Amino acid sequence: MTDQPINNDALKKTTVTFIIGATASGKTTFIQNHFSNKRNTVILNVYDYQQAAYKEAGFGKHIPFGREFKCLYKANENLLVDIIRVLQENKNVVVEQTLYKAKRRIAYIDAIRNAVENISIEVYVMCPSDSVWEAYINERKLNTSIQRLSANANGIEFPNPSEGFDKIYEVINNNIKLRMDAPKPEIVDSAHKELSDEAQQIKQEEEKAKERLDLLESMNSRPFWHCCECCGKKAFITAKEAFDDGWDYPPQMGIFGLLGPRTCGECDITSTLYWKVQQQALPIVVESMLTKEELKTWRRIKKEPESLL
Ligand SMILES: [Zn+2]
């Protein structure tokens, strides 16, 4: 009988370690000090994924209000995919994340445990004291105050074992302490409920956006009502036919839903609502100052392209 070498790798548990905390709470430095030299370990940072998501959506530094949540959501999703991929390659993962909310952590943990067996999930929560925070601010010349940072940090729901963590550590300055609070199983159900509502809402919004895009696309080829706001002429024709007949009308001229001239080939721009508004000191539409006809035109424009079908 020969000795068979035991494959230790198969028995070894891989670990995913989250480092969470507010802005400037020392996450990156902590990772450098404690994890950068670990073998068989990949370090991922949510910040990289957020930048990529902004870029993909076509934004630089300034993200329009309402779009940021979607980008962050996408970044979280992409990061999760990579975490799972690395774990499946039998490597450990260290993740720099914000994950303030229990529900976000639960979503991650559920997905990871579903995809990878025999895994240990740990979290370190950065809880710097005011003096350490002050030092960070000065060091990085940040334009913020301790009050602002700690208010931000108060938004963190401290992780609970019921979320599915094997180990939870509180990091106060250089002091790492295991902190396993009493389990709160009720947070899991409410998190699942919130997550599924959220996913549902995002799906609906995406479907609506898709429908809108399809409708706008169809306006290039389908016939629709062209209504001259000056002489009242109406024609149910395609955009190409209208263009050939001299109409000024979206999608060839102007944009559906935005004020611009809506005229037939016979009429000219100076009798349009658009022209009138442009002559005002402040070029905005004030409904109370419009004639009955102008109001009709304005309401039709606002509801385009549906108002033309
Ligand atoms: Zn006309």
Short mmCIF file of C-alpha atoms and ligand atoms in Angstrom, two decimals:
data_model
loop_
_atom_site.label_atom_id
_atom_site.label_comp_id
_atom_site.label_asym_id
_atom_site.label_seq_id
_atom_site.Cartn_x
_atom_site.Cartn_y
_atom_site.Cartn_z
CA MET A 1 0.00 0.00 0.00
CA THR A 2 1.34 3.42 -0.89
CA ASP A 3 0.63 6.58 0.98
CA GLN A 4 -1.72 8.78 -0.91
CA PRO A 5 -1.06 12.48 -0.37
CA ILE A 6 -4.14 14.13 1.08
CA ASN A 7 -5.42 16.99 -0.98
CA ASN A 8 -5.56 19.65 1.72
CA ASP A 9 -6.77 22.29 -0.68
CA ALA A 10 -10.09 20.56 -1.11
CA LEU A 11 -10.67 20.61 2.64
CA LYS A 12 -9.48 24.12 3.22
CA LYS A 13 -12.17 26.71 3.68
CA THR A 14 -11.92 29.84 1.62
CA THR A 15 -12.78 33.11 3.28
CA VAL A 16 -14.42 36.28 2.11
CA THR A 17 -13.56 39.23 4.31
CA PHE A 18 -15.46 42.50 4.10
CA ILE A 19 -13.89 45.70 5.33
CA ILE A 20 -16.66 48.21 5.78
CA GLY A 21 -16.84 51.73 7.13
CA ALA A 22 -17.57 55.34 6.29
CA THR A 23 -15.49 57.55 4.01
CA ALA A 24 -11.99 58.17 5.36
CA SER A 25 -12.37 55.62 8.15
CA GLY A 26 -9.10 53.91 7.20
CA LYS A 27 -10.36 50.91 5.21
CA THR A 28 -7.63 50.98 2.58
CA THR A 29 -4.80 51.35 5.11
CA PHE A 30 -6.25 48.55 7.22
CA ILE A 31 -6.31 46.27 4.19
CA GLN A 32 -2.74 47.19 3.31
CA ASN A 33 -1.55 46.45 6.84
CA HIS A 34 -3.40 43.20 7.36
CA PHE A 35 -4.14 41.60 4.01
CA SER A 36 -1.86 42.83 1.24
CA ASN A 37 0.75 40.11 1.90
CA LYS A 38 -1.68 37.22 2.34
CA ARG A 39 -1.16 34.37 -0.07
CA ASN A 40 -3.91 33.16 -2.36
CA THR A 41 -5.90 36.31 -1.68
CA VAL A 42 -7.51 38.77 -4.07
CA ILE A 43 -8.38 42.29 -2.93
CA LEU A 44 -11.38 44.01 -4.52
CA ASN A 45 -12.55 47.56 -3.97
CA VAL A 46 -16.10 48.76 -4.58
CA TYR A 47 -14.74 52.17 -5.55
CA ASP A 48 -13.24 50.72 -8.75
CA TYR A 49 -16.60 49.19 -9.65
CA GLN A 50 -18.43 52.45 -9.00
CA GLN A 51 -16.07 54.39 -11.26
CA ALA A 52 -16.53 51.76 -13.97
CA ALA A 53 -20.34 51.95 -13.63
CA TYR A 54 -20.33 55.76 -13.90
CA LYS A 55 -18.11 55.54 -16.94
CA GLU A 56 -20.29 52.91 -18.56
CA ALA A 57 -23.37 55.08 -17.99
CA GLY A 58 -21.53 57.95 -19.67
CA PHE A 59 -20.91 60.09 -16.57
CA GLY A 60 -17.72 61.66 -15.33
CA LYS A 61 -17.51 63.39 -11.96
CA HIS A 62 -21.03 64.80 -12.08
CA ILE A 63 -23.74 62.23 -11.90
CA PRO A 64 -27.31 63.46 -12.43
CA PHE A 65 -29.61 63.10 -9.46
CA GLY A 66 -31.59 59.87 -9.67
CA ARG A 67 -29.00 58.09 -11.78
CA GLU A 68 -26.49 57.55 -9.00
CA PHE A 69 -28.50 54.87 -7.22
CA LYS A 70 -28.69 52.81 -10.38
CA CYS A 71 -24.94 53.10 -10.96
CA LEU A 72 -24.19 52.08 -7.38
CA TYR A 73 -26.61 49.19 -7.67
CA LYS A 74 -24.90 48.03 -10.84
CA ALA A 75 -21.45 48.41 -9.23
CA ASN A 76 -22.55 46.27 -6.27
CA GLU A 77 -23.87 43.61 -8.64
CA ASN A 78 -20.68 43.49 -10.72
CA LEU A 79 -18.52 43.32 -7.60
CA LEU A 80 -20.59 40.42 -6.29
CA VAL A 81 -20.12 38.53 -9.54
CA ASP A 82 -16.34 38.92 -9.20
CA ILE A 83 -16.32 37.91 -5.54
CA ILE A 84 -18.10 34.67 -6.41
CA ARG A 85 -15.81 34.03 -9.37
CA VAL A 86 -12.67 34.41 -7.22
CA LEU A 87 -14.08 32.18 -4.47
CA GLN A 88 -14.92 29.52 -7.03
CA GLU A 89 -11.27 29.58 -8.06
CA ASN A 90 -10.52 28.57 -4.46
CA LYS A 91 -8.97 31.89 -3.52
CA ASN A 92 -9.75 34.13 -0.58
CA VAL A 93 -11.29 37.53 -1.21
CA VAL A 94 -10.90 40.74 0.74
CA VAL A 95 -13.49 43.34 -0.19
CA GLU A 96 -13.42 47.03 0.57
CA GLN A 97 -17.06 48.04 0.67
CA THR A 98 -19.40 50.53 2.29
CA LEU A 99 -22.39 48.19 2.89
CA TYR A 100 -24.00 50.41 5.52
CA LYS A 101 -27.28 48.54 5.42
CA ALA A 102 -27.98 45.06 6.77
CA LYS A 103 -30.12 44.30 3.72
CA ARG A 104 -27.22 44.93 1.31
CA ARG A 105 -24.96 42.61 3.31
CA ILE A 106 -27.68 39.97 3.50
CA ALA A 107 -28.12 40.13 -0.29
CA TYR A 108 -24.39 39.55 -0.70
CA ILE A 109 -24.17 36.76 1.84
CA ASP A 110 -27.19 34.91 0.43
CA ALA A 111 -25.78 35.04 -3.09
CA ILE A 112 -22.29 33.97 -2.01
CA ARG A 113 -23.52 31.05 0.13
CA ASN A 114 -25.79 29.91 -2.69
CA ALA A 115 -22.92 29.88 -5.17
CA VAL A 116 -20.02 28.59 -3.06
CA GLU A 117 -20.04 25.86 -0.44
CA ASN A 118 -17.86 25.60 2.62
CA ILE A 119 -17.01 29.21 2.99
CA SER A 120 -16.27 31.52 5.87
CA ILE A 121 -17.63 35.07 5.79
CA GLU A 122 -16.12 37.73 8.02
CA VAL A 123 -16.52 41.45 8.39
CA TYR A 124 -14.38 44.17 9.92
CA VAL A 125 -16.18 47.39 10.79
CA MET A 126 -14.00 50.48 10.92
CA CYS A 127 -14.99 52.59 13.92
CA PRO A 128 -12.24 55.21 14.32
CA SER A 129 -12.18 57.54 17.31
CA ASP A 130 -12.50 61.29 16.71
CA SER A 131 -8.78 61.87 17.15
CA VAL A 132 -7.87 59.23 14.56
CA TRP A 133 -10.42 60.68 12.22
CA GLU A 134 -8.98 64.12 12.68
CA ALA A 135 -5.55 62.74 11.75
CA TYR A 136 -6.98 61.13 8.58
CA ILE A 137 -8.64 64.38 7.56
CA ASN A 138 -5.41 66.34 8.01
CA GLU A 139 -3.29 63.70 6.32
CA ARG A 140 -5.46 63.61 3.23
CA LYS A 141 -6.35 67.32 3.35
CA LEU A 142 -10.02 66.41 3.09
CA ASN A 143 -12.55 69.19 2.86
CA THR A 144 -14.81 67.86 5.59
CA SER A 145 -15.30 67.81 9.36
CA ILE A 146 -15.29 65.10 12.02
CA GLN A 147 -18.95 65.92 12.69
CA ARG A 148 -19.81 65.22 9.08
CA LEU A 149 -17.81 62.00 8.96
CA SER A 150 -19.23 60.64 12.17
CA ALA A 151 -22.78 61.59 11.14
CA ASN A 152 -22.09 59.60 7.98
CA ALA A 153 -20.68 56.71 10.04
CA ASN A 154 -23.81 56.68 12.21
CA GLY A 155 -25.66 55.55 9.11
CA ILE A 156 -23.91 52.19 9.38
CA GLU A 157 -26.10 49.46 10.84
CA PHE A 158 -23.64 47.42 12.87
CA PRO A 159 -23.54 43.88 11.45
CA ASN A 160 -25.47 41.22 13.31
CA PRO A 161 -24.66 37.46 13.33
CA SER A 162 -28.16 36.78 11.97
CA GLU A 163 -27.10 38.34 8.68
CA GLY A 164 -24.98 35.21 8.14
CA PHE A 165 -21.49 36.29 9.21
CA ASP A 166 -19.19 33.76 10.85
CA LYS A 167 -17.17 36.48 12.51
CA ILE A 168 -17.75 40.18 13.09
CA TYR A 169 -14.92 42.44 14.21
CA GLU A 170 -15.05 45.98 15.44
CA VAL A 171 -11.91 47.96 14.63
CA ILE A 172 -11.39 50.93 16.93
CA ASN A 173 -8.16 52.60 15.89
CA ASN A 174 -5.59 49.77 15.98
CA ASN A 175 -7.63 47.58 18.25
CA ILE A 176 -9.41 44.64 16.62
CA LYS A 177 -12.15 43.14 18.76
CA LEU A 178 -14.53 40.27 17.99
CA ARG A 179 -18.02 41.63 18.55
CA MET A 180 -20.90 39.21 18.11
CA ASP A 181 -24.09 40.96 19.24
CA ALA A 182 -27.18 39.02 20.28
CA PRO A 183 -28.82 37.55 17.15
CA LYS A 184 -31.72 39.47 15.63
CA PRO A 185 -33.32 36.95 13.25
CA GLU A 186 -36.21 39.34 12.47
CA ILE A 187 -33.93 41.62 10.41
CA VAL A 188 -33.47 38.89 7.80
CA ASP A 189 -37.14 38.66 6.83
CA SER A 190 -37.59 42.40 6.55
CA ALA A 191 -34.37 42.64 4.49
CA HIS A 192 -35.63 39.99 2.07
CA LYS A 193 -38.92 41.83 1.72
CA GLU A 194 -37.19 45.17 1.03
CA LEU A 195 -34.76 43.59 -1.43
CA SER A 196 -37.49 41.91 -3.43
CA ASP A 197 -39.53 45.16 -3.55
CA GLU A 198 -36.44 46.97 -4.72
CA ALA A 199 -35.63 44.43 -7.42
CA GLN A 200 -39.25 44.54 -8.59
CA GLN A 201 -39.17 48.32 -8.82
CA ILE A 202 -35.91 48.35 -10.76
CA LYS A 203 -37.28 45.75 -13.16
CA GLN A 204 -40.42 47.82 -13.74
CA GLU A 205 -38.39 50.97 -14.35
CA GLU A 206 -36.20 49.15 -16.84
CA GLU A 207 -39.24 47.79 -18.68
CA LYS A 208 -40.75 51.27 -18.81
CA ALA A 209 -37.52 52.76 -20.14
CA LYS A 210 -37.35 50.01 -22.77
CA GLU A 211 -40.96 50.62 -23.86
CA ARG A 212 -40.26 54.34 -24.16
CA LEU A 213 -37.15 53.66 -26.25
CA ASP A 214 -39.08 51.29 -28.54
CA LEU A 215 -41.83 53.89 -28.96
CA LEU A 216 -39.33 56.64 -29.85
CA GLU A 217 -37.60 54.29 -32.27
CA SER A 218 -40.93 53.48 -33.94
CA MET A 219 -41.55 57.19 -34.57
CA ASN A 220 -38.88 57.10 -37.26
CA SER A 221 -40.94 54.81 -39.44
CA ARG A 222 -44.62 54.79 -38.39
CA PRO A 223 -47.13 57.39 -39.55
CA PHE A 224 -48.28 59.80 -36.83
CA TRP A 225 -50.27 63.03 -36.57
CA HIS A 226 -48.46 66.17 -37.64
CA CYS A 227 -50.40 69.21 -36.41
CA CYS A 228 -49.39 72.67 -37.58
CA GLU A 229 -49.71 75.00 -34.61
CA CYS A 230 -50.08 78.06 -36.90
CA CYS A 231 -52.68 77.18 -39.58
CA GLY A 232 -54.18 74.13 -37.91
CA LYS A 233 -53.36 71.76 -40.80
CA LYS A 234 -53.25 68.08 -39.82
CA ALA A 235 -51.63 65.16 -41.63
CA PHE A 236 -51.25 61.52 -40.63
CA ILE A 237 -47.91 60.78 -42.30
CA THR A 238 -44.43 59.39 -41.60
CA ALA A 239 -41.49 61.53 -40.53
CA LYS A 240 -39.94 61.14 -43.98
CA GLU A 241 -43.12 62.21 -45.78
CA ALA A 242 -43.44 65.18 -43.45
CA PHE A 243 -39.84 66.20 -44.02
CA ASP A 244 -40.32 66.00 -47.80
CA ASP A 245 -43.45 68.19 -47.47
CA GLY A 246 -41.49 70.82 -45.56
CA TRP A 247 -42.82 70.20 -42.04
CA ASP A 248 -40.69 71.25 -39.07
CA TYR A 249 -41.42 68.38 -36.74
CA PRO A 250 -39.59 65.83 -34.55
CA PRO A 251 -37.85 63.49 -34.89
CA GLN A 252 -36.29 65.22 -37.94
CA MET A 253 -36.43 68.71 -36.37
CA GLY A 254 -36.39 69.16 -32.60
CA ILE A 255 -37.13 66.62 -29.89
CA PHE A 256 -40.46 65.08 -28.86
CA GLY A 257 -41.73 66.59 -25.62
CA LEU A 258 -39.53 69.71 -25.78
CA LEU A 259 -40.79 73.08 -26.94
CA GLY A 260 -39.87 73.82 -30.55
CA PRO A 261 -41.71 74.82 -33.73
CA ARG A 262 -44.42 72.41 -35.00
CA THR A 263 -45.22 73.79 -38.43
CA CYS A 264 -46.33 72.66 -41.87
CA GLY A 265 -44.43 73.58 -45.03
CA GLU A 266 -46.57 76.71 -45.55
CA CYS A 267 -46.16 78.33 -42.13
CA ASP A 268 -43.14 79.96 -40.64
CA ILE A 269 -41.49 79.95 -37.25
CA THR A 270 -42.38 83.52 -36.23
CA SER A 271 -46.00 82.53 -35.51
CA THR A 272 -45.07 79.63 -33.22
CA LEU A 273 -45.30 79.35 -29.47
CA TYR A 274 -41.59 78.60 -29.47
CA TRP A 275 -40.87 81.94 -31.13
CA LYS A 276 -43.10 83.83 -28.68
CA VAL A 277 -41.38 82.26 -25.68
CA GLN A 278 -37.94 82.99 -27.09
CA GLN A 279 -38.82 86.72 -27.26
CA GLN A 280 -39.55 86.83 -23.50
CA ALA A 281 -36.95 88.08 -21.03
CA LEU A 282 -37.11 84.67 -19.39
CA PRO A 283 -37.67 82.01 -22.08
CA ILE A 284 -39.98 79.73 -20.10
CA VAL A 285 -43.60 78.80 -20.71
CA VAL A 286 -46.07 80.42 -18.29
CA GLU A 287 -49.39 78.69 -18.92
CA SER A 288 -51.50 81.56 -17.58
CA MET A 289 -50.07 83.84 -20.29
CA LEU A 290 -50.99 81.55 -23.21
CA THR A 291 -53.97 81.84 -25.56
CA LYS A 292 -56.36 78.88 -25.78
CA GLU A 293 -54.71 77.68 -28.99
CA GLU A 294 -51.19 78.06 -27.59
CA LEU A 295 -52.18 76.12 -24.48
CA LYS A 296 -53.50 73.32 -26.70
CA THR A 297 -50.20 73.27 -28.63
CA TRP A 298 -48.16 73.32 -25.43
CA ARG A 299 -50.08 70.43 -23.85
CA ARG A 300 -49.79 68.40 -27.04
CA ILE A 301 -46.02 68.98 -27.19
CA LYS A 302 -45.55 68.03 -23.53
CA LYS A 303 -47.34 64.70 -24.11
CA GLU A 304 -45.42 63.77 -27.27
CA PRO A 305 -45.04 61.33 -28.84
CA GLU A 306 -48.15 59.67 -27.35
CA SER A 307 -50.29 62.73 -28.18
CA LEU A 308 -49.57 62.22 -31.89
CA LEU A 309 -50.64 58.59 -32.23
ZN ZN B 1 -49.36 75.58 -41.26
#
